[in-house]
């Protein structure tokens, strides 16, 4: 067995014992200094008043420094806790913003598909961008239709190639749909103050599920704005 495995624990114990003895010696010395200084009979054998005051001053300064260090540590802990809380608030705000944008995108997309004639002004700022994507979608869907017709007349091997083209074009349609949804999600349209939306709501023209979204889910939008 390595001798260091036995030697190190022994040395550590001796060090601890010596530290305890040194601490006790400091206490005894301090007590004797105080006792001798306070006792006139022992004054000749005690330390001078000047040395005693110097020791007392050092003792008080050490106590003050110790308390200051503890205060700093406590304040540092509180600051760390506040930083963690701040991060949690930021994360929650970011999540709330994403949820609100998603609800907004869902609502505007359905409103655009089903009620465009009743709220055309609401989408004026987005119409050019949306129509560009709609034109791409229409062109791609026509290609898909043509490929499906071609596929019906093709032999087995040609059908495999045509199926791949159809799948590729279907992905393009889905990407355009996502882009349109993203346009609504990132837009600065103010649904809550739209007179067109208010009129649809008041006249009970909105579908029940759409009306429920407007009434319930978009409370989050109001809260987010106020915060």
JSON list of C-alpha atoms in Angstrom, two decimals:
[
{"chain": "A", "resi": 1, "resn": "UNK", "atom": "CA", "xyz": [0.00, 0.00, 0.00]},
{"chain": "A", "resi": 2, "resn": "UNK", "atom": "CA", "xyz": [1.28, 3.51, -0.79]},
{"chain": "A", "resi": 3, "resn": "UNK", "atom": "CA", "xyz": [2.67, 5.11, 2.39]},
{"chain": "A", "resi": 4, "resn": "UNK", "atom": "CA", "xyz": [1.12, 8.44, 1.37]},
{"chain": "A", "resi": 5, "resn": "UNK", "atom": "CA", "xyz": [-2.34, 6.91, 1.87]},
{"chain": "A", "resi": 6, "resn": "UNK", "atom": "CA", "xyz": [-1.47, 6.56, 5.58]},
{"chain": "A", "resi": 7, "resn": "UNK", "atom": "CA", "xyz": [0.70, 9.63, 5.97]},
{"chain": "A", "resi": 8, "resn": "UNK", "atom": "CA", "xyz": [-1.67, 12.29, 4.50]},
{"chain": "A", "resi": 9, "resn": "UNK", "atom": "CA", "xyz": [-4.65, 11.55, 6.83]},
{"chain": "A", "resi": 10, "resn": "UNK", "atom": "CA", "xyz": [-2.28, 11.55, 9.84]},
{"chain": "A", "resi": 11, "resn": "UNK", "atom": "CA", "xyz": [-0.78, 14.88, 8.84]},
{"chain": "A", "resi": 12, "resn": "UNK", "atom": "CA", "xyz": [-4.24, 16.36, 8.25]},
{"chain": "A", "resi": 13, "resn": "UNK", "atom": "CA", "xyz": [-5.34, 15.29, 11.72]},
{"chain": "A", "resi": 14, "resn": "UNK", "atom": "CA", "xyz": [-2.20, 16.79, 13.27]},
{"chain": "A", "resi": 15, "resn": "UNK", "atom": "CA", "xyz": [-2.81, 20.03, 11.37]},
{"chain": "A", "resi": 16, "resn": "UNK", "atom": "CA", "xyz": [-6.40, 20.19, 12.62]},
{"chain": "A", "resi": 17, "resn": "UNK", "atom": "CA", "xyz": [-5.27, 19.57, 16.20]},
{"chain": "A", "resi": 18, "resn": "UNK", "atom": "CA", "xyz": [-2.63, 22.29, 15.97]},
{"chain": "A", "resi": 19, "resn": "UNK", "atom": "CA", "xyz": [-5.18, 24.75, 14.56]},
{"chain": "A", "resi": 20, "resn": "UNK", "atom": "CA", "xyz": [-7.50, 24.01, 17.49]},
{"chain": "A", "resi": 21, "resn": "UNK", "atom": "CA", "xyz": [-4.66, 24.55, 19.98]},
{"chain": "A", "resi": 22, "resn": "UNK", "atom": "CA", "xyz": [-3.69, 27.81, 18.27]},
{"chain": "A", "resi": 23, "resn": "UNK", "atom": "CA", "xyz": [-7.27, 29.08, 18.41]},
{"chain": "A", "resi": 24, "resn": "UNK", "atom": "CA", "xyz": [-7.46, 28.22, 22.11]},
{"chain": "A", "resi": 25, "resn": "UNK", "atom": "CA", "xyz": [-4.14, 29.98, 22.74]},
{"chain": "A", "resi": 26, "resn": "UNK", "atom": "CA", "xyz": [-5.47, 33.13, 21.04]},
{"chain": "A", "resi": 27, "resn": "UNK", "atom": "CA", "xyz": [-8.54, 33.04, 23.28]},
{"chain": "A", "resi": 28, "resn": "UNK", "atom": "CA", "xyz": [-6.44, 32.61, 26.44]},
{"chain": "A", "resi": 29, "resn": "UNK", "atom": "CA", "xyz": [-4.11, 35.42, 25.41]},
{"chain": "A", "resi": 30, "resn": "UNK", "atom": "CA", "xyz": [-7.02, 37.77, 24.73]},
{"chain": "A", "resi": 31, "resn": "UNK", "atom": "CA", "xyz": [-8.67, 36.95, 28.04]},
{"chain": "A", "resi": 32, "resn": "UNK", "atom": "CA", "xyz": [-5.41, 37.47, 29.95]},
{"chain": "A", "resi": 33, "resn": "UNK", "atom": "CA", "xyz": [-4.81, 40.81, 28.24]},
{"chain": "A", "resi": 34, "resn": "UNK", "atom": "CA", "xyz": [-8.27, 42.00, 29.22]},
{"chain": "A", "resi": 35, "resn": "UNK", "atom": "CA", "xyz": [-7.96, 40.66, 32.79]},
{"chain": "A", "resi": 36, "resn": "UNK", "atom": "CA", "xyz": [-4.49, 42.10, 33.38]},
{"chain": "A", "resi": 37, "resn": "UNK", "atom": "CA", "xyz": [-5.45, 45.48, 31.97]},
{"chain": "A", "resi": 38, "resn": "UNK", "atom": "CA", "xyz": [-8.60, 45.68, 34.11]},
{"chain": "A", "resi": 39, "resn": "UNK", "atom": "CA", "xyz": [-6.72, 44.58, 37.29]},
{"chain": "A", "resi": 40, "resn": "UNK", "atom": "CA", "xyz": [-4.59, 47.43, 38.78]},
{"chain": "A", "resi": 41, "resn": "UNK", "atom": "CA", "xyz": [-2.53, 44.97, 40.82]},
{"chain": "A", "resi": 42, "resn": "UNK", "atom": "CA", "xyz": [-1.49, 43.11, 37.72]},
{"chain": "A", "resi": 43, "resn": "UNK", "atom": "CA", "xyz": [-0.93, 46.29, 35.69]},
{"chain": "A", "resi": 44, "resn": "UNK", "atom": "CA", "xyz": [2.82, 46.04, 36.12]},
{"chain": "A", "resi": 45, "resn": "UNK", "atom": "CA", "xyz": [2.83, 42.59, 34.59]},
{"chain": "A", "resi": 46, "resn": "UNK", "atom": "CA", "xyz": [0.13, 43.36, 31.98]},
{"chain": "A", "resi": 47, "resn": "UNK", "atom": "CA", "xyz": [0.41, 45.10, 28.67]},
{"chain": "A", "resi": 48, "resn": "UNK", "atom": "CA", "xyz": [0.30, 48.84, 28.38]},
{"chain": "A", "resi": 49, "resn": "UNK", "atom": "CA", "xyz": [-2.99, 50.67, 27.91]},
{"chain": "A", "resi": 50, "resn": "UNK", "atom": "CA", "xyz": [-1.84, 51.72, 24.45]},
{"chain": "A", "resi": 51, "resn": "UNK", "atom": "CA", "xyz": [-1.16, 48.12, 23.39]},
{"chain": "A", "resi": 52, "resn": "UNK", "atom": "CA", "xyz": [-4.48, 46.99, 24.81]},
{"chain": "A", "resi": 53, "resn": "UNK", "atom": "CA", "xyz": [-6.37, 49.70, 22.88]},
{"chain": "A", "resi": 54, "resn": "UNK", "atom": "CA", "xyz": [-4.49, 48.75, 19.74]},
{"chain": "A", "resi": 55, "resn": "UNK", "atom": "CA", "xyz": [-5.48, 45.09, 20.22]},
{"chain": "A", "resi": 56, "resn": "UNK", "atom": "CA", "xyz": [-9.08, 46.08, 20.90]},
{"chain": "A", "resi": 57, "resn": "UNK", "atom": "CA", "xyz": [-9.14, 48.22, 17.76]},
{"chain": "A", "resi": 58, "resn": "UNK", "atom": "CA", "xyz": [-7.78, 45.36, 15.65]},
{"chain": "A", "resi": 59, "resn": "UNK", "atom": "CA", "xyz": [-10.32, 43.00, 17.20]},
{"chain": "A", "resi": 60, "resn": "UNK", "atom": "CA", "xyz": [-13.19, 45.37, 16.39]},
{"chain": "A", "resi": 61, "resn": "UNK", "atom": "CA", "xyz": [-11.93, 45.94, 12.84]},
{"chain": "A", "resi": 62, "resn": "UNK", "atom": "CA", "xyz": [-11.71, 42.19, 12.25]},
{"chain": "A", "resi": 63, "resn": "UNK", "atom": "CA", "xyz": [-15.26, 41.77, 13.53]},
{"chain": "A", "resi": 64, "resn": "UNK", "atom": "CA", "xyz": [-16.45, 44.58, 11.24]},
{"chain": "A", "resi": 65, "resn": "UNK", "atom": "CA", "xyz": [-14.68, 43.06, 8.23]},
{"chain": "A", "resi": 66, "resn": "UNK", "atom": "CA", "xyz": [-16.14, 39.63, 8.99]},
{"chain": "A", "resi": 67, "resn": "UNK", "atom": "CA", "xyz": [-19.66, 41.05, 9.17]},
{"chain": "A", "resi": 68, "resn": "UNK", "atom": "CA", "xyz": [-19.07, 43.03, 5.97]},
{"chain": "A", "resi": 69, "resn": "UNK", "atom": "CA", "xyz": [-17.92, 39.90, 4.13]},
{"chain": "A", "resi": 70, "resn": "UNK", "atom": "CA", "xyz": [-21.04, 38.05, 5.32]},
{"chain": "A", "resi": 71, "resn": "UNK", "atom": "CA", "xyz": [-23.24, 40.94, 4.16]},
{"chain": "A", "resi": 72, "resn": "UNK", "atom": "CA", "xyz": [-21.55, 40.93, 0.76]},
{"chain": "A", "resi": 73, "resn": "UNK", "atom": "CA", "xyz": [-22.06, 37.17, 0.45]},
{"chain": "A", "resi": 74, "resn": "UNK", "atom": "CA", "xyz": [-25.74, 37.51, 1.39]},
{"chain": "A", "resi": 75, "resn": "UNK", "atom": "CA", "xyz": [-26.23, 40.37, -1.07]},
{"chain": "A", "resi": 76, "resn": "UNK", "atom": "CA", "xyz": [-24.44, 38.39, -3.76]},
{"chain": "A", "resi": 77, "resn": "UNK", "atom": "CA", "xyz": [-26.81, 35.47, -3.14]},
{"chain": "A", "resi": 78, "resn": "UNK", "atom": "CA", "xyz": [-29.82, 37.78, -3.41]},
{"chain": "A", "resi": 79, "resn": "UNK", "atom": "CA", "xyz": [-28.48, 39.27, -6.64]},
{"chain": "A", "resi": 80, "resn": "UNK", "atom": "CA", "xyz": [-28.05, 35.77, -8.09]},
{"chain": "A", "resi": 81, "resn": "UNK", "atom": "CA", "xyz": [-31.62, 34.94, -7.12]},
{"chain": "A", "resi": 82, "resn": "UNK", "atom": "CA", "xyz": [-32.86, 38.17, -8.73]},
{"chain": "A", "resi": 83, "resn": "UNK", "atom": "CA", "xyz": [-30.90, 37.40, -11.90]},
{"chain": "A", "resi": 84, "resn": "UNK", "atom": "CA", "xyz": [-32.49, 33.94, -12.07]},
{"chain": "A", "resi": 85, "resn": "UNK", "atom": "CA", "xyz": [-35.94, 35.44, -11.54]},
{"chain": "A", "resi": 86, "resn": "UNK", "atom": "CA", "xyz": [-35.26, 38.06, -14.21]},
{"chain": "A", "resi": 87, "resn": "UNK", "atom": "CA", "xyz": [-34.26, 35.32, -16.65]},
{"chain": "A", "resi": 88, "resn": "UNK", "atom": "CA", "xyz": [-37.46, 33.38, -15.86]},
{"chain": "A", "resi": 89, "resn": "UNK", "atom": "CA", "xyz": [-39.54, 36.51, -16.50]},
{"chain": "A", "resi": 90, "resn": "UNK", "atom": "CA", "xyz": [-37.77, 37.11, -19.82]},
{"chain": "A", "resi": 91, "resn": "UNK", "atom": "CA", "xyz": [-38.29, 33.49, -20.87]},
{"chain": "A", "resi": 92, "resn": "UNK", "atom": "CA", "xyz": [-41.97, 33.67, -19.91]},
{"chain": "A", "resi": 93, "resn": "UNK", "atom": "CA", "xyz": [-42.42, 36.91, -21.84]},
{"chain": "A", "resi": 94, "resn": "UNK", "atom": "CA", "xyz": [-40.77, 35.35, -24.88]},
{"chain": "A", "resi": 95, "resn": "UNK", "atom": "CA", "xyz": [-43.08, 32.30, -24.61]},
{"chain": "A", "resi": 96, "resn": "UNK", "atom": "CA", "xyz": [-46.13, 34.55, -24.19]},
{"chain": "A", "resi": 97, "resn": "UNK", "atom": "CA", "xyz": [-45.13, 36.57, -27.24]},
{"chain": "A", "resi": 98, "resn": "UNK", "atom": "CA", "xyz": [-44.79, 33.39, -29.34]},
{"chain": "A", "resi": 99, "resn": "UNK", "atom": "CA", "xyz": [-48.15, 32.10, -28.15]},
{"chain": "A", "resi": 100, "resn": "UNK", "atom": "CA", "xyz": [-49.81, 35.44, -28.90]},
{"chain": "A", "resi": 101, "resn": "UNK", "atom": "CA", "xyz": [-48.27, 35.64, -32.38]},
{"chain": "A", "resi": 102, "resn": "UNK", "atom": "CA", "xyz": [-49.43, 32.09, -33.14]},
{"chain": "A", "resi": 103, "resn": "UNK", "atom": "CA", "xyz": [-52.99, 32.88, -32.05]},
{"chain": "A", "resi": 104, "resn": "UNK", "atom": "CA", "xyz": [-52.90, 36.05, -34.09]},
{"chain": "A", "resi": 105, "resn": "UNK", "atom": "CA", "xyz": [-51.67, 34.17, -37.18]},
{"chain": "A", "resi": 106, "resn": "UNK", "atom": "CA", "xyz": [-54.34, 31.48, -36.82]},
{"chain": "A", "resi": 107, "resn": "UNK", "atom": "CA", "xyz": [-57.10, 34.04, -36.40]},
{"chain": "A", "resi": 108, "resn": "UNK", "atom": "CA", "xyz": [-56.04, 36.29, -39.30]},
{"chain": "A", "resi": 109, "resn": "UNK", "atom": "CA", "xyz": [-55.59, 33.33, -41.65]},
{"chain": "A", "resi": 110, "resn": "UNK", "atom": "CA", "xyz": [-59.12, 32.08, -40.97]},
{"chain": "A", "resi": 111, "resn": "UNK", "atom": "CA", "xyz": [-60.51, 35.61, -41.16]},
{"chain": "A", "resi": 112, "resn": "UNK", "atom": "CA", "xyz": [-58.75, 36.12, -44.52]},
{"chain": "A", "resi": 113, "resn": "UNK", "atom": "CA", "xyz": [-60.06, 32.85, -45.96]},
{"chain": "A", "resi": 114, "resn": "UNK", "atom": "CA", "xyz": [-63.66, 33.16, -44.77]},
{"chain": "A", "resi": 115, "resn": "UNK", "atom": "CA", "xyz": [-64.41, 36.88, -44.34]},
{"chain": "A", "resi": 116, "resn": "UNK", "atom": "CA", "xyz": [-62.16, 38.79, -46.74]},
{"chain": "A", "resi": 117, "resn": "UNK", "atom": "CA", "xyz": [-65.10, 40.67, -48.42]},
{"chain": "A", "resi": 118, "resn": "UNK", "atom": "CA", "xyz": [-66.14, 41.99, -44.99]},
{"chain": "A", "resi": 119, "resn": "UNK", "atom": "CA", "xyz": [-62.70, 43.18, -43.86]},
{"chain": "A", "resi": 120, "resn": "UNK", "atom": "CA", "xyz": [-60.70, 44.03, -46.96]},
{"chain": "A", "resi": 121, "resn": "UNK", "atom": "CA", "xyz": [-59.21, 47.17, -45.40]},
{"chain": "A", "resi": 122, "resn": "UNK", "atom": "CA", "xyz": [-57.74, 45.10, -42.59]},
{"chain": "A", "resi": 123, "resn": "UNK", "atom": "CA", "xyz": [-55.45, 43.27, -45.04]},
{"chain": "A", "resi": 124, "resn": "UNK", "atom": "CA", "xyz": [-54.54, 46.18, -47.34]},
{"chain": "A", "resi": 125, "resn": "UNK", "atom": "CA", "xyz": [-50.97, 46.40, -46.07]},
{"chain": "A", "resi": 126, "resn": "UNK", "atom": "CA", "xyz": [-50.41, 42.67, -46.68]},
{"chain": "A", "resi": 127, "resn": "UNK", "atom": "CA", "xyz": [-52.36, 42.12, -49.89]},
{"chain": "A", "resi": 128, "resn": "UNK", "atom": "CA", "xyz": [-49.42, 42.42, -52.32]},
{"chain": "A", "resi": 129, "resn": "UNK", "atom": "CA", "xyz": [-47.22, 40.02, -50.36]},
{"chain": "A", "resi": 130, "resn": "UNK", "atom": "CA", "xyz": [-50.02, 37.51, -49.87]},
{"chain": "A", "resi": 131, "resn": "UNK", "atom": "CA", "xyz": [-51.11, 37.59, -53.50]},
{"chain": "A", "resi": 132, "resn": "UNK", "atom": "CA", "xyz": [-47.55, 36.88, -54.62]},
{"chain": "A", "resi": 133, "resn": "UNK", "atom": "CA", "xyz": [-47.51, 33.67, -52.56]},
{"chain": "A", "resi": 134, "resn": "UNK", "atom": "CA", "xyz": [-51.06, 32.79, -53.65]},
{"chain": "A", "resi": 135, "resn": "UNK", "atom": "CA", "xyz": [-50.01, 33.11, -57.30]},
{"chain": "A", "resi": 136, "resn": "UNK", "atom": "CA", "xyz": [-47.09, 30.73, -56.67]},
{"chain": "A", "resi": 137, "resn": "UNK", "atom": "CA", "xyz": [-49.44, 28.29, -54.98]},
{"chain": "A", "resi": 138, "resn": "UNK", "atom": "CA", "xyz": [-51.92, 28.43, -57.84]},
{"chain": "A", "resi": 139, "resn": "UNK", "atom": "CA", "xyz": [-49.20, 27.84, -60.42]},
{"chain": "A", "resi": 140, "resn": "UNK", "atom": "CA", "xyz": [-47.81, 24.91, -58.43]},
{"chain": "A", "resi": 141, "resn": "UNK", "atom": "CA", "xyz": [-51.24, 23.35, -57.93]},
{"chain": "A", "resi": 142, "resn": "UNK", "atom": "CA", "xyz": [-51.87, 23.54, -61.68]},
{"chain": "A", "resi": 143, "resn": "UNK", "atom": "CA", "xyz": [-48.59, 21.67, -62.20]},
{"chain": "A", "resi": 144, "resn": "UNK", "atom": "CA", "xyz": [-49.71, 19.02, -59.72]},
{"chain": "A", "resi": 145, "resn": "UNK", "atom": "CA", "xyz": [-53.01, 18.64, -61.54]},
{"chain": "A", "resi": 146, "resn": "UNK", "atom": "CA", "xyz": [-51.22, 18.24, -64.87]},
{"chain": "A", "resi": 147, "resn": "UNK", "atom": "CA", "xyz": [-48.81, 15.70, -63.39]},
{"chain": "A", "resi": 148, "resn": "UNK", "atom": "CA", "xyz": [-51.70, 13.69, -61.95]},
{"chain": "A", "resi": 149, "resn": "UNK", "atom": "CA", "xyz": [-53.31, 13.57, -65.40]},
{"chain": "A", "resi": 150, "resn": "UNK", "atom": "CA", "xyz": [-50.01, 12.52, -66.94]},
{"chain": "A", "resi": 151, "resn": "UNK", "atom": "CA", "xyz": [-49.54, 9.86, -64.31]},
{"chain": "A", "resi": 152, "resn": "UNK", "atom": "CA", "xyz": [-52.82, 8.16, -65.22]},
{"chain": "A", "resi": 153, "resn": "UNK", "atom": "CA", "xyz": [-51.56, 7.51, -68.76]},
{"chain": "A", "resi": 154, "resn": "UNK", "atom": "CA", "xyz": [-47.97, 6.63, -67.86]},
{"chain": "A", "resi": 155, "resn": "UNK", "atom": "CA", "xyz": [-46.43, 3.19, -67.49]},
{"chain": "A", "resi": 156, "resn": "UNK", "atom": "CA", "xyz": [-45.15, 1.83, -64.18]},
{"chain": "A", "resi": 157, "resn": "UNK", "atom": "CA", "xyz": [-41.62, 3.26, -64.40]},
{"chain": "A", "resi": 158, "resn": "UNK", "atom": "CA", "xyz": [-42.77, 6.70, -65.54]},
{"chain": "A", "resi": 159, "resn": "UNK", "atom": "CA", "xyz": [-45.30, 6.81, -62.73]},
{"chain": "A", "resi": 160, "resn": "UNK", "atom": "CA", "xyz": [-42.46, 6.52, -60.20]},
{"chain": "A", "resi": 161, "resn": "UNK", "atom": "CA", "xyz": [-40.74, 9.61, -61.61]},
{"chain": "A", "resi": 162, "resn": "UNK", "atom": "CA", "xyz": [-44.00, 11.55, -61.86]},
{"chain": "A", "resi": 163, "resn": "UNK", "atom": "CA", "xyz": [-44.90, 10.71, -58.27]},
{"chain": "A", "resi": 164, "resn": "UNK", "atom": "CA", "xyz": [-41.60, 12.23, -57.15]},
{"chain": "A", "resi": 165, "resn": "UNK", "atom": "CA", "xyz": [-42.39, 15.45, -59.03]},
{"chain": "A", "resi": 166, "resn": "UNK", "atom": "CA", "xyz": [-45.86, 15.58, -57.49]},
{"chain": "A", "resi": 167, "resn": "UNK", "atom": "CA", "xyz": [-44.42, 15.19, -53.99]},
{"chain": "A", "resi": 168, "resn": "UNK", "atom": "CA", "xyz": [-41.87, 17.94, -54.66]},
{"chain": "A", "resi": 169, "resn": "UNK", "atom": "CA", "xyz": [-44.58, 20.33, -55.84]},
{"chain": "A", "resi": 170, "resn": "UNK", "atom": "CA", "xyz": [-46.84, 19.48, -52.89]},
{"chain": "A", "resi": 171, "resn": "UNK", "atom": "CA", "xyz": [-44.00, 20.52, -50.59]},
{"chain": "A", "resi": 172, "resn": "UNK", "atom": "CA", "xyz": [-43.82, 23.84, -52.46]},
{"chain": "A", "resi": 173, "resn": "UNK", "atom": "CA", "xyz": [-47.53, 24.38, -51.80]},
{"chain": "A", "resi": 174, "resn": "UNK", "atom": "CA", "xyz": [-47.05, 23.68, -48.09]},
{"chain": "A", "resi": 175, "resn": "UNK", "atom": "CA", "xyz": [-44.11, 26.09, -47.95]},
{"chain": "A", "resi": 176, "resn": "UNK", "atom": "CA", "xyz": [-46.22, 28.83, -49.54]},
{"chain": "A", "resi": 177, "resn": "UNK", "atom": "CA", "xyz": [-48.97, 28.14, -47.00]},
{"chain": "A", "resi": 178, "resn": "UNK", "atom": "CA", "xyz": [-46.43, 28.48, -44.19]},
{"chain": "A", "resi": 179, "resn": "UNK", "atom": "CA", "xyz": [-45.14, 31.76, -45.68]},
{"chain": "A", "resi": 180, "resn": "UNK", "atom": "CA", "xyz": [-48.66, 33.17, -45.82]},
{"chain": "A", "resi": 181, "resn": "UNK", "atom": "CA", "xyz": [-49.29, 32.12, -42.23]},
{"chain": "A", "resi": 182, "resn": "UNK", "atom": "CA", "xyz": [-46.00, 33.74, -41.22]},
{"chain": "A", "resi": 183, "resn": "UNK", "atom": "CA", "xyz": [-47.00, 36.97, -42.97]},
{"chain": "A", "resi": 184, "resn": "UNK", "atom": "CA", "xyz": [-50.10, 37.14, -40.78]},
{"chain": "A", "resi": 185, "resn": "UNK", "atom": "CA", "xyz": [-48.19, 36.13, -37.65]},
{"chain": "A", "resi": 186, "resn": "UNK", "atom": "CA", "xyz": [-45.50, 38.80, -38.04]},
{"chain": "A", "resi": 187, "resn": "UNK", "atom": "CA", "xyz": [-47.82, 41.55, -39.26]},
{"chain": "A", "resi": 188, "resn": "UNK", "atom": "CA", "xyz": [-48.60, 44.69, -37.25]},
{"chain": "A", "resi": 189, "resn": "UNK", "atom": "CA", "xyz": [-52.36, 44.39, -37.83]},
{"chain": "A", "resi": 190, "resn": "UNK", "atom": "CA", "xyz": [-54.22, 45.55, -34.72]},
{"chain": "A", "resi": 191, "resn": "UNK", "atom": "CA", "xyz": [-57.07, 43.05, -34.40]},
{"chain": "A", "resi": 192, "resn": "UNK", "atom": "CA", "xyz": [-58.23, 44.36, -31.05]},
{"chain": "A", "resi": 193, "resn": "UNK", "atom": "CA", "xyz": [-59.00, 47.86, -32.40]},
{"chain": "A", "resi": 194, "resn": "UNK", "atom": "CA", "xyz": [-60.26, 46.87, -35.86]},
{"chain": "A", "resi": 195, "resn": "UNK", "atom": "CA", "xyz": [-63.72, 48.28, -36.55]},
{"chain": "A", "resi": 196, "resn": "UNK", "atom": "CA", "xyz": [-64.25, 45.65, -39.26]},
{"chain": "A", "resi": 197, "resn": "UNK", "atom": "CA", "xyz": [-63.60, 42.81, -36.84]},
{"chain": "A", "resi": 198, "resn": "UNK", "atom": "CA", "xyz": [-65.78, 44.52, -34.22]},
{"chain": "A", "resi": 199, "resn": "UNK", "atom": "CA", "xyz": [-68.63, 44.82, -36.74]},
{"chain": "A", "resi": 200, "resn": "UNK", "atom": "CA", "xyz": [-68.37, 41.11, -37.64]},
{"chain": "A", "resi": 201, "resn": "UNK", "atom": "CA", "xyz": [-68.42, 40.25, -33.95]},
{"chain": "A", "resi": 202, "resn": "UNK", "atom": "CA", "xyz": [-71.36, 42.51, -33.12]},
{"chain": "A", "resi": 203, "resn": "UNK", "atom": "CA", "xyz": [-73.40, 41.29, -36.09]},
{"chain": "A", "resi": 204, "resn": "UNK", "atom": "CA", "xyz": [-72.70, 37.69, -35.04]},
{"chain": "A", "resi": 205, "resn": "UNK", "atom": "CA", "xyz": [-71.26, 36.82, -38.44]},
{"chain": "A", "resi": 206, "resn": "UNK", "atom": "CA", "xyz": [-68.19, 35.08, -37.07]},
{"chain": "A", "resi": 207, "resn": "UNK", "atom": "CA", "xyz": [-68.29, 31.32, -36.74]},
{"chain": "A", "resi": 208, "resn": "UNK", "atom": "CA", "xyz": [-68.64, 30.13, -33.13]},
{"chain": "A", "resi": 209, "resn": "UNK", "atom": "CA", "xyz": [-65.07, 28.81, -32.92]},
{"chain": "A", "resi": 210, "resn": "UNK", "atom": "CA", "xyz": [-63.68, 32.01, -34.41]},
{"chain": "A", "resi": 211, "resn": "UNK", "atom": "CA", "xyz": [-65.77, 34.16, -32.09]},
{"chain": "A", "resi": 212, "resn": "UNK", "atom": "CA", "xyz": [-64.58, 32.13, -29.13]},
{"chain": "A", "resi": 213, "resn": "UNK", "atom": "CA", "xyz": [-60.95, 32.69, -30.12]},
{"chain": "A", "resi": 214, "resn": "UNK", "atom": "CA", "xyz": [-61.53, 36.42, -30.44]},
{"chain": "A", "resi": 215, "resn": "UNK", "atom": "CA", "xyz": [-63.29, 36.63, -27.08]},
{"chain": "A", "resi": 216, "resn": "UNK", "atom": "CA", "xyz": [-61.11, 34.26, -25.07]},
{"chain": "A", "resi": 217, "resn": "UNK", "atom": "CA", "xyz": [-57.65, 33.63, -26.45]},
{"chain": "A", "resi": 218, "resn": "UNK", "atom": "CA", "xyz": [-56.89, 37.20, -27.37]},
{"chain": "A", "resi": 219, "resn": "UNK", "atom": "CA", "xyz": [-57.15, 38.27, -23.76]},
{"chain": "A", "resi": 220, "resn": "UNK", "atom": "CA", "xyz": [-53.50, 37.24, -23.75]},
{"chain": "A", "resi": 221, "resn": "UNK", "atom": "CA", "xyz": [-52.79, 39.90, -26.37]},
{"chain": "A", "resi": 222, "resn": "UNK", "atom": "CA", "xyz": [-54.27, 42.61, -24.16]},
{"chain": "A", "resi": 223, "resn": "UNK", "atom": "CA", "xyz": [-52.28, 41.44, -21.16]},
{"chain": "A", "resi": 224, "resn": "UNK", "atom": "CA", "xyz": [-49.08, 41.32, -23.19]},
{"chain": "A", "resi": 225, "resn": "UNK", "atom": "CA", "xyz": [-49.65, 44.86, -24.51]},
{"chain": "A", "resi": 226, "resn": "UNK", "atom": "CA", "xyz": [-50.29, 46.28, -21.04]},
{"chain": "A", "resi": 227, "resn": "UNK", "atom": "CA", "xyz": [-47.21, 44.55, -19.62]}
]
